[in-house]
Coordinates of C-alpha atoms in Angstrom, one line a residue:
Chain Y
X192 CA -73.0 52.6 132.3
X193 CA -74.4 54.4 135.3
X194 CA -74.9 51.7 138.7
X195 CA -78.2 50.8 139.5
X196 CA -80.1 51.8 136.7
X197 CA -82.8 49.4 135.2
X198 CA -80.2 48.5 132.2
X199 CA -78.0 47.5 134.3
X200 CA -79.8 45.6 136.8
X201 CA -81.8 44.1 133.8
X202 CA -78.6 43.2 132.2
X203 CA -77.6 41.9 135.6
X204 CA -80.3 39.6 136.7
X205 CA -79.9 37.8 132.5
X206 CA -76.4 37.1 133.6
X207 CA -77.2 35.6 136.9
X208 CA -79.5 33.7 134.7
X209 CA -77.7 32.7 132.3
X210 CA -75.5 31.2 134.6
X211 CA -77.4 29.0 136.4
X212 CA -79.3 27.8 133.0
X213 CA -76.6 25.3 132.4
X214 CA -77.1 23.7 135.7
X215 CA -80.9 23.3 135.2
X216 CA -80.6 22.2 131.9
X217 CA -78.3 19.9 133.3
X218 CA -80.6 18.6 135.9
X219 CA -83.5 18.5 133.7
X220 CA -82.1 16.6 131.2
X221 CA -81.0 13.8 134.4
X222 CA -84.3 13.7 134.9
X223 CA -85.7 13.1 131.9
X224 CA -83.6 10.4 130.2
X225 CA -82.9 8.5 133.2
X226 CA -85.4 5.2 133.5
X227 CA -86.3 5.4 137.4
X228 CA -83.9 3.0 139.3
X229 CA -85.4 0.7 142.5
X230 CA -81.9 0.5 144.1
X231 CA -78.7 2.9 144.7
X232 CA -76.2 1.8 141.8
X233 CA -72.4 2.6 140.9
X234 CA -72.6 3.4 137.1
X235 CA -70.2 5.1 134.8
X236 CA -71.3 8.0 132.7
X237 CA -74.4 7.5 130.4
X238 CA -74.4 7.6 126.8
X239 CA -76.8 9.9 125.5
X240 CA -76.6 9.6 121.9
X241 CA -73.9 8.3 119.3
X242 CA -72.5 10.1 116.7
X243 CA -72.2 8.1 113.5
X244 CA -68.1 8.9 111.5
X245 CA -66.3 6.9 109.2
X246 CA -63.3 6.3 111.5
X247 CA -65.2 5.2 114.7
X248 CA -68.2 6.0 116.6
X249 CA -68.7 8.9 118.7
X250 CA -70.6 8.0 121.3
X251 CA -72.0 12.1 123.4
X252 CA -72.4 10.8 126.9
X253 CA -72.8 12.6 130.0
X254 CA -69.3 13.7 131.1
X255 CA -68.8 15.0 127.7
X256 CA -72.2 17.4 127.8
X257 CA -72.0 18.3 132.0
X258 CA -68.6 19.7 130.8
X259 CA -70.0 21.8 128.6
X260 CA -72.5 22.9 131.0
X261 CA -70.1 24.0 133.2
X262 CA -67.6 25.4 130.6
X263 CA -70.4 27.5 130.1
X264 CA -71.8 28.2 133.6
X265 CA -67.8 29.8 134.0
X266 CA -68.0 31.7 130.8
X267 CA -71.5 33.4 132.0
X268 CA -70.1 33.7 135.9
X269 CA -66.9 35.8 134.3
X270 CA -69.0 38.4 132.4
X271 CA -70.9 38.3 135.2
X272 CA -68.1 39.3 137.5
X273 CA -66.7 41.6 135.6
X274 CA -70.0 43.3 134.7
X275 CA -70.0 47.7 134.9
X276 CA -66.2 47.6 135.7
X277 CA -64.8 50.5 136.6
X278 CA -61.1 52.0 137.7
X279 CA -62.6 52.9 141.0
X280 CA -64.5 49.4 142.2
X281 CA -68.1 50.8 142.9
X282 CA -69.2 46.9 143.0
X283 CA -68.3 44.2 146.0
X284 CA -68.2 41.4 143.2
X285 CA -65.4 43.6 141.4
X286 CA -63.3 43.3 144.1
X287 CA -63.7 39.3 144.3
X288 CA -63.0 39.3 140.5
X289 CA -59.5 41.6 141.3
X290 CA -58.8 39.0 145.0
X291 CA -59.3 36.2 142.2
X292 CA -56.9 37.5 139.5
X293 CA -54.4 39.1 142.1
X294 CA -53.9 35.7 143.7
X295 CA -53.3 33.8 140.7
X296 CA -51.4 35.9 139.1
X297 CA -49.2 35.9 142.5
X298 CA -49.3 32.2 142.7
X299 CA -48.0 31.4 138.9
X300 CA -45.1 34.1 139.4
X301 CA -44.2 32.6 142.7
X302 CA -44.0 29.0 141.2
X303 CA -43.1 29.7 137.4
X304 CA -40.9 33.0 137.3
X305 CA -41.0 35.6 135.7
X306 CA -41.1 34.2 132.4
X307 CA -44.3 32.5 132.5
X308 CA -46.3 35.5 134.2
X309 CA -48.3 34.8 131.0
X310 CA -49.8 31.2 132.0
X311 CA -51.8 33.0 134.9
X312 CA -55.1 33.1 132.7
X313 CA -54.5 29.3 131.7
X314 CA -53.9 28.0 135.2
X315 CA -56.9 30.0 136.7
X316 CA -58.8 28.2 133.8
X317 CA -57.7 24.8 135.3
X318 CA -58.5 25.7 138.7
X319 CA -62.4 27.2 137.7
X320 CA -63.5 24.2 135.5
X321 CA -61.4 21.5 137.3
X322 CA -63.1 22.4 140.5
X323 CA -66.7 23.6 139.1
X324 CA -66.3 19.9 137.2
X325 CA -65.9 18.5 140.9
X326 CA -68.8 20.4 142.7
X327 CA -71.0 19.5 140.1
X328 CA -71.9 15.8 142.7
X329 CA -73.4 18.7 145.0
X330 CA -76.3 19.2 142.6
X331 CA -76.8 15.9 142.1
X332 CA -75.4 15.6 138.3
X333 CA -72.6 13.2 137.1
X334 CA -68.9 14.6 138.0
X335 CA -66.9 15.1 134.5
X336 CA -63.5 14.4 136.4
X337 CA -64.6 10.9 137.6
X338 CA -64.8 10.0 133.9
X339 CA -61.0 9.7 133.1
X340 CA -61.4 10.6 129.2
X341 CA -61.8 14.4 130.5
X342 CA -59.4 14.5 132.8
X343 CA -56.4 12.6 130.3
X344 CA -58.0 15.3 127.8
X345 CA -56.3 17.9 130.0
X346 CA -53.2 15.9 131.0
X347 CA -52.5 15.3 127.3
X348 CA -53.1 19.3 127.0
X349 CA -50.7 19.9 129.8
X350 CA -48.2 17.0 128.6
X351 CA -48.2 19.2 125.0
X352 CA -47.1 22.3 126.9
X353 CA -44.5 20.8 128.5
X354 CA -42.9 19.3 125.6
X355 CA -43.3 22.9 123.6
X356 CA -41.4 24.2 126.3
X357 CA -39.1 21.7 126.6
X358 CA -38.4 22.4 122.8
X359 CA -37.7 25.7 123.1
X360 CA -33.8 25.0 123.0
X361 CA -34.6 23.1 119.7
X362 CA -35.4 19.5 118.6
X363 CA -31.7 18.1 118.7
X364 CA -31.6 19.6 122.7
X365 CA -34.9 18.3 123.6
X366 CA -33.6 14.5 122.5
X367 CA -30.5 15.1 124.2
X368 CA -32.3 15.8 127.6
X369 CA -33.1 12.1 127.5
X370 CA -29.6 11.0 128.0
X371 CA -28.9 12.6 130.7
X372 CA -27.1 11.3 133.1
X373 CA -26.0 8.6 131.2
X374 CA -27.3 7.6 127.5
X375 CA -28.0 4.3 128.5
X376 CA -30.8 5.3 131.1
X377 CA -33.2 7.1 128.1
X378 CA -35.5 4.4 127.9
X379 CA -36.2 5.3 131.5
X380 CA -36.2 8.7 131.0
X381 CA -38.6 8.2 127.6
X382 CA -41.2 6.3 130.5
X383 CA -41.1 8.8 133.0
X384 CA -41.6 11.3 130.5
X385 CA -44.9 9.2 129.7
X386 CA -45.8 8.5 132.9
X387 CA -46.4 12.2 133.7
X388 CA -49.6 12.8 132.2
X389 CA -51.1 9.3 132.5
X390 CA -50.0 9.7 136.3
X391 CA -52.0 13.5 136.4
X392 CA -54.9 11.7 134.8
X393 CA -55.4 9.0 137.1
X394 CA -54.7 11.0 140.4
X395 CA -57.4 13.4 139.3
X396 CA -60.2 10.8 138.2
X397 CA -59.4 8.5 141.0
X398 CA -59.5 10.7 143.8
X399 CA -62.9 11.9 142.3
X400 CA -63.9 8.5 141.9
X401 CA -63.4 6.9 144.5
X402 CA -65.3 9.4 146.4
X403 CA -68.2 9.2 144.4
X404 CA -68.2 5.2 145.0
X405 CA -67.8 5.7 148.8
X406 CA -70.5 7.8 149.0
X407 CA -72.5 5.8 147.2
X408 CA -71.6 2.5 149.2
X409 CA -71.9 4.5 152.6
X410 CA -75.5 5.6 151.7
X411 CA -76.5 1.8 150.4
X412 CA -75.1 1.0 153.7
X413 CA -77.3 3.4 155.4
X414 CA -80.0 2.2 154.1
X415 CA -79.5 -1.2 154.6
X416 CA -78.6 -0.4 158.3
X417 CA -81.8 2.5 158.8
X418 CA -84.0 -0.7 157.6
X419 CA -82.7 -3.1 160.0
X420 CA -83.6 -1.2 163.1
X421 CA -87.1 0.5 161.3
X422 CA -88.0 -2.9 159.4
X423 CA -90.5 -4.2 161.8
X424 CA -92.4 -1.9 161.9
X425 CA -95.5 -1.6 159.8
X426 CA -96.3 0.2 156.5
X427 CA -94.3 3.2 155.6
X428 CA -93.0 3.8 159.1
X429 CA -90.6 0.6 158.4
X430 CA -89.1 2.7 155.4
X431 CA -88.4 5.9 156.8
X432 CA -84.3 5.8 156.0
X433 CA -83.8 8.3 159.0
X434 CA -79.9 7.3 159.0
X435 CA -79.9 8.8 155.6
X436 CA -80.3 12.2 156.7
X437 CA -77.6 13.9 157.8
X438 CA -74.6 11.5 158.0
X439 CA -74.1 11.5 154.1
X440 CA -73.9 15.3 153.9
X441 CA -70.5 15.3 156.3
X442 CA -69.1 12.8 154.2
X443 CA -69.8 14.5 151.3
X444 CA -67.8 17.4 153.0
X445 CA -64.8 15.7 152.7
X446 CA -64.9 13.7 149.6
X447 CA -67.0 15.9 147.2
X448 CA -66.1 19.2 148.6
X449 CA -62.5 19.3 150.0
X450 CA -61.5 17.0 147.7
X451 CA -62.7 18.1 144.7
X452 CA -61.1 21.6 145.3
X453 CA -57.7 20.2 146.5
X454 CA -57.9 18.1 143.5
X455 CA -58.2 21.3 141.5
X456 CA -55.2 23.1 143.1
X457 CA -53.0 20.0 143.5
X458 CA -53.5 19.5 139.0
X459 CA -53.1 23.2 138.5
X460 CA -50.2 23.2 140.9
X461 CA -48.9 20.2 138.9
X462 CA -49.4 21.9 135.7
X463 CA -47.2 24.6 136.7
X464 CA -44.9 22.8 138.3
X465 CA -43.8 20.3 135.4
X466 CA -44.0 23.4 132.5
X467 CA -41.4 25.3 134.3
X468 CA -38.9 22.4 135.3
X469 CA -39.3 21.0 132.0
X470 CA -38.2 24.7 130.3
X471 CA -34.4 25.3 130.4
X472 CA -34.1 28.2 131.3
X473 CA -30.2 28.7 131.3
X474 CA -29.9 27.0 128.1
X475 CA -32.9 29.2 126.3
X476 CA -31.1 32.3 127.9
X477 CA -27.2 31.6 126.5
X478 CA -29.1 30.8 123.2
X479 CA -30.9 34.2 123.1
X480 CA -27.9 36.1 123.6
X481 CA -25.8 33.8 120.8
X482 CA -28.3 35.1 118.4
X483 CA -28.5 38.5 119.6
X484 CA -24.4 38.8 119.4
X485 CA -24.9 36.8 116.1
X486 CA -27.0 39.3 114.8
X487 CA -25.1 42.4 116.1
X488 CA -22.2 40.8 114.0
Chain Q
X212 CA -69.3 -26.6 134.9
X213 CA -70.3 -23.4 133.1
X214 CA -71.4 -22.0 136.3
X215 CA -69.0 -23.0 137.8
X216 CA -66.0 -21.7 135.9
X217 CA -68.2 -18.3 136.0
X218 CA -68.0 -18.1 139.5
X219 CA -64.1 -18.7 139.9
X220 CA -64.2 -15.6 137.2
X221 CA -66.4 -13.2 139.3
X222 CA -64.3 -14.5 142.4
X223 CA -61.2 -14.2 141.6
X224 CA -61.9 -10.6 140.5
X225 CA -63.0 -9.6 143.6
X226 CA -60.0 -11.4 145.0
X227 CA -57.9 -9.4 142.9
X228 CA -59.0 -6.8 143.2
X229 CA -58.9 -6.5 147.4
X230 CA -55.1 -7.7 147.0
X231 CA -54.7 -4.9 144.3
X232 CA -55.6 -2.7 147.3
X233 CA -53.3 -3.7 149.6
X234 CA -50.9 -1.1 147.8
X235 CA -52.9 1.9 149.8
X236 CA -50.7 0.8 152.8
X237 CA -48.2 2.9 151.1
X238 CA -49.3 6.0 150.5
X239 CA -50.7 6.1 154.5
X240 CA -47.8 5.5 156.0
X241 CA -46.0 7.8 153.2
X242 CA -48.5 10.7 154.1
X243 CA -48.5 9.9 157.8
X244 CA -44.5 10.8 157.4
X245 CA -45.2 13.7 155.5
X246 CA -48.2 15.4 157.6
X247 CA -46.1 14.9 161.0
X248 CA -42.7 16.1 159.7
X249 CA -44.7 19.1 158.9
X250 CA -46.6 19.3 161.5
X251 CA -43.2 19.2 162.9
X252 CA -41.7 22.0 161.0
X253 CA -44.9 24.3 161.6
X254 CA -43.9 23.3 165.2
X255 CA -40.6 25.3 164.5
X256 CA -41.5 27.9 162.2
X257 CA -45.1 29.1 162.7
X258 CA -44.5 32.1 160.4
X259 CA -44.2 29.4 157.7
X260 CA -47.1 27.6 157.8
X261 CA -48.6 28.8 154.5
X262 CA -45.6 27.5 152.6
X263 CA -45.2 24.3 154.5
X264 CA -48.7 23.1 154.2
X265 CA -48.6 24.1 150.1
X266 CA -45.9 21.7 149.8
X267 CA -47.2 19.0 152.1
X268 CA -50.5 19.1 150.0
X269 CA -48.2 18.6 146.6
X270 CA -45.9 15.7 148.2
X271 CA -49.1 14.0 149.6
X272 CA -50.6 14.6 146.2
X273 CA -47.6 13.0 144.6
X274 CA -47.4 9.8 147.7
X275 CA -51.0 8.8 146.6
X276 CA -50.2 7.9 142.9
X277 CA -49.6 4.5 143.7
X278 CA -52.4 4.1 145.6
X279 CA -54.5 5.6 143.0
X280 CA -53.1 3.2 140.1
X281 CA -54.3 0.2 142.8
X282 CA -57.5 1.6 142.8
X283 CA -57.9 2.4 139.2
X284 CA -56.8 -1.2 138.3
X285 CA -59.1 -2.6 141.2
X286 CA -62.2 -0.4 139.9
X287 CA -61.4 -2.2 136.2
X288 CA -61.4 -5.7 138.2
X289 CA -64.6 -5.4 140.2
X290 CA -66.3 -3.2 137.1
X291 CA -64.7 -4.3 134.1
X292 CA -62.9 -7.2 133.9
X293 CA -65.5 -9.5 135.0
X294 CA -67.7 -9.0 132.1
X295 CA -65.0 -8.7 129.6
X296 CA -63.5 -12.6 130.8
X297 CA -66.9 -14.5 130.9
X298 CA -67.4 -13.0 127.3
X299 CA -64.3 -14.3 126.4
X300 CA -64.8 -17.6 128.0
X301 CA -68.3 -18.1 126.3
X302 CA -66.5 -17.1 122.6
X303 CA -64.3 -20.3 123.5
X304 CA -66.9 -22.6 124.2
X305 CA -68.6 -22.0 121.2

């Protein structure tokens, strides 16, 4: 497809569209369902509707539906990226698209090996919705990683892989890896094995948290402090909450911004860190060339 | 008495739940270590600054865990727990 021909630019512009939509839905739908509140409160994720199943209820709340938003939002922004493509790059956003895939790919080799050069689409998964999940406070919409049923969704994910790869020397291996050093110490070793996701899980939805709760205390305490020094005087002059504006949005630098990225990076980080310990390489290797020799035989 | 015995609940969950905090004087003194030593070590090796402050991120990263179980389990006091023990305490009286 030729650059900058309507086609292209129409096909262009439905992208863009399409992946912002999510976000607006998103908003709209905040607006909509929620009652109007007097006060600033600290609440957990809404529930939106419940599905009825035999087992248990299913209750759809907001976490569950802003992930999906932003599953989506990434979905539209990567065709969007990667949009009239070309071996020669004739477009500025093809080149972000290559800086973003050149620096994972460089960052899974350099911490996984060779071997795992495959997880670099996974990882850079992670990253996008982990910290698109985080940003999501900017616009105003509830953060799906300060809801901790997400974020032990992906440590349980992550917590599979590393037991698949800790398998690959077989079953009879894997429960031998527990008594090492000594037998006795497994039962440790069985609650540090358990410990790993619950512990990714709860870094992740607490950082995010506890930034969303300090933000919300500092700007209750604005407030309360903006209608100290304004409360005497009369009418709507007395309510102007002039300490609100401004100071919040530094804050929210730090805990919304910063840390919802490093947040990102530090679980991805972990991700890839515990998958390629766990895998024995030396083991998985010797056993490889058993069977090849076995097979030559 | 009622109110009474509801107020030592909601109380001693916000007790609680400050002591349970007293765990994030851990992790800062555990992260202070960690961000001077390399601090330190960028001091030494500028060329290596990338690397260093990767790893700094992960150990810091991996210092706060315990702080961040004190906070979950204080969030479930002040949020949680409350509500969940005068329930119980009204199912006895009945």
């Amino acid at each position: 497809m030729k650059i900058k021909s309507v086609k292209f630019l129409a096909v262009d512009i439905l992208l863009m569209i399409l992946a912002v939509a999510p976000m607006l839905f998103g908003i709209a739908l905040k607006i909509l369902t929620n009652p109007a509140s007097g006060g600033i409160e600290i609440a957990g994720a809404r529930i939106y509707f419940t599905l009825k199943l035999p087992i248990q209820d299913l209750p759809i709340t907001e976490s569950q539906i802003n992930s999906w938003l932003v599953i989506f939002s990434v979905f539209w922004l990567c065709i969007y990226f990667t949009h009239g493509i070309s071996e020669k790059p004739q477009t500025k956003r093809q080149l972000i698209a290559e800086w973003i895939i050149e620096t994972t790919e460089k960052l899974v080799k350099g911490n996984m090996g060779e071997y795992f050069s495959g997880f670099a689409p996974f990882v850079a998964a992670i990253l996008a919705i982990s910290a698109f999940s985080s940003l999501l406070t900017l616009i105003g919409l509830y953060p799906p990683t300060s809801d901790i049923n997400i974020v032990a969704g992906w440590a349980i994910l992550v917590f599979i892989l590393i037991t698949y790869y800790k398998m690959k020397c077989g079953p009879v291996h894997y429960l031998k890896s527990f008594g090492d050093p000594v037998p006795f110490l497994a039962p440790l070793n069985v609650i540090s094995e358990v410990a790993t996701p619950v512990s990714m899980a709860f870094r992740h939805y607490g950082n995010i948290l506890s930034g969303t709760v300090i933000s919300v205390l500092i700007a209750a305490a604005l407030q309360g402090l903006s209608n100290m020094v304004l409360g005497w005087l009369p009418g709507v002059l007395g309510e102007i909450p002039f300490l609100q504006i401004g100071i919040p949005a530094v804050l929210s630098i730090y805990f919304d911004v910063f840390s919802g990225c490093l947040q990102a990076f530090i679980f991805a980080m972990l991700t890839m860190l515990y998958i390629s310990s766990g895998f024995p390489a030396e083991d998985y290797k010797k056993r490889k060339n058993k069977k090849i020799k076995s097979e030559v035989n | 008495m009622l109110e009474l015995a509801i107020g030592i609940i909601l109380g001693c969950c916000a007790l609680g739940a400050g002591a349970a905090m007293i765990a994030g004087i851990g992790p800062g003194i555990g992260e202070g270590n960690a961000v001077a030593k390399a601090c330190e070590a960028i001091g030494r090796q500028p060329e290596s600054k990338g690397d260093v402050t990767t790893t700094m991120l992960m150990g810091c990263a991996i210092a706060e865990t315990t702080g961040l179980y004190a906070l979950v389990i204080a969030i479930l006091l002040i949020f949680l727990a409350p509500g969940r023990f005068v329930n119980i305490l009204l199912e006895a009286i009945k």
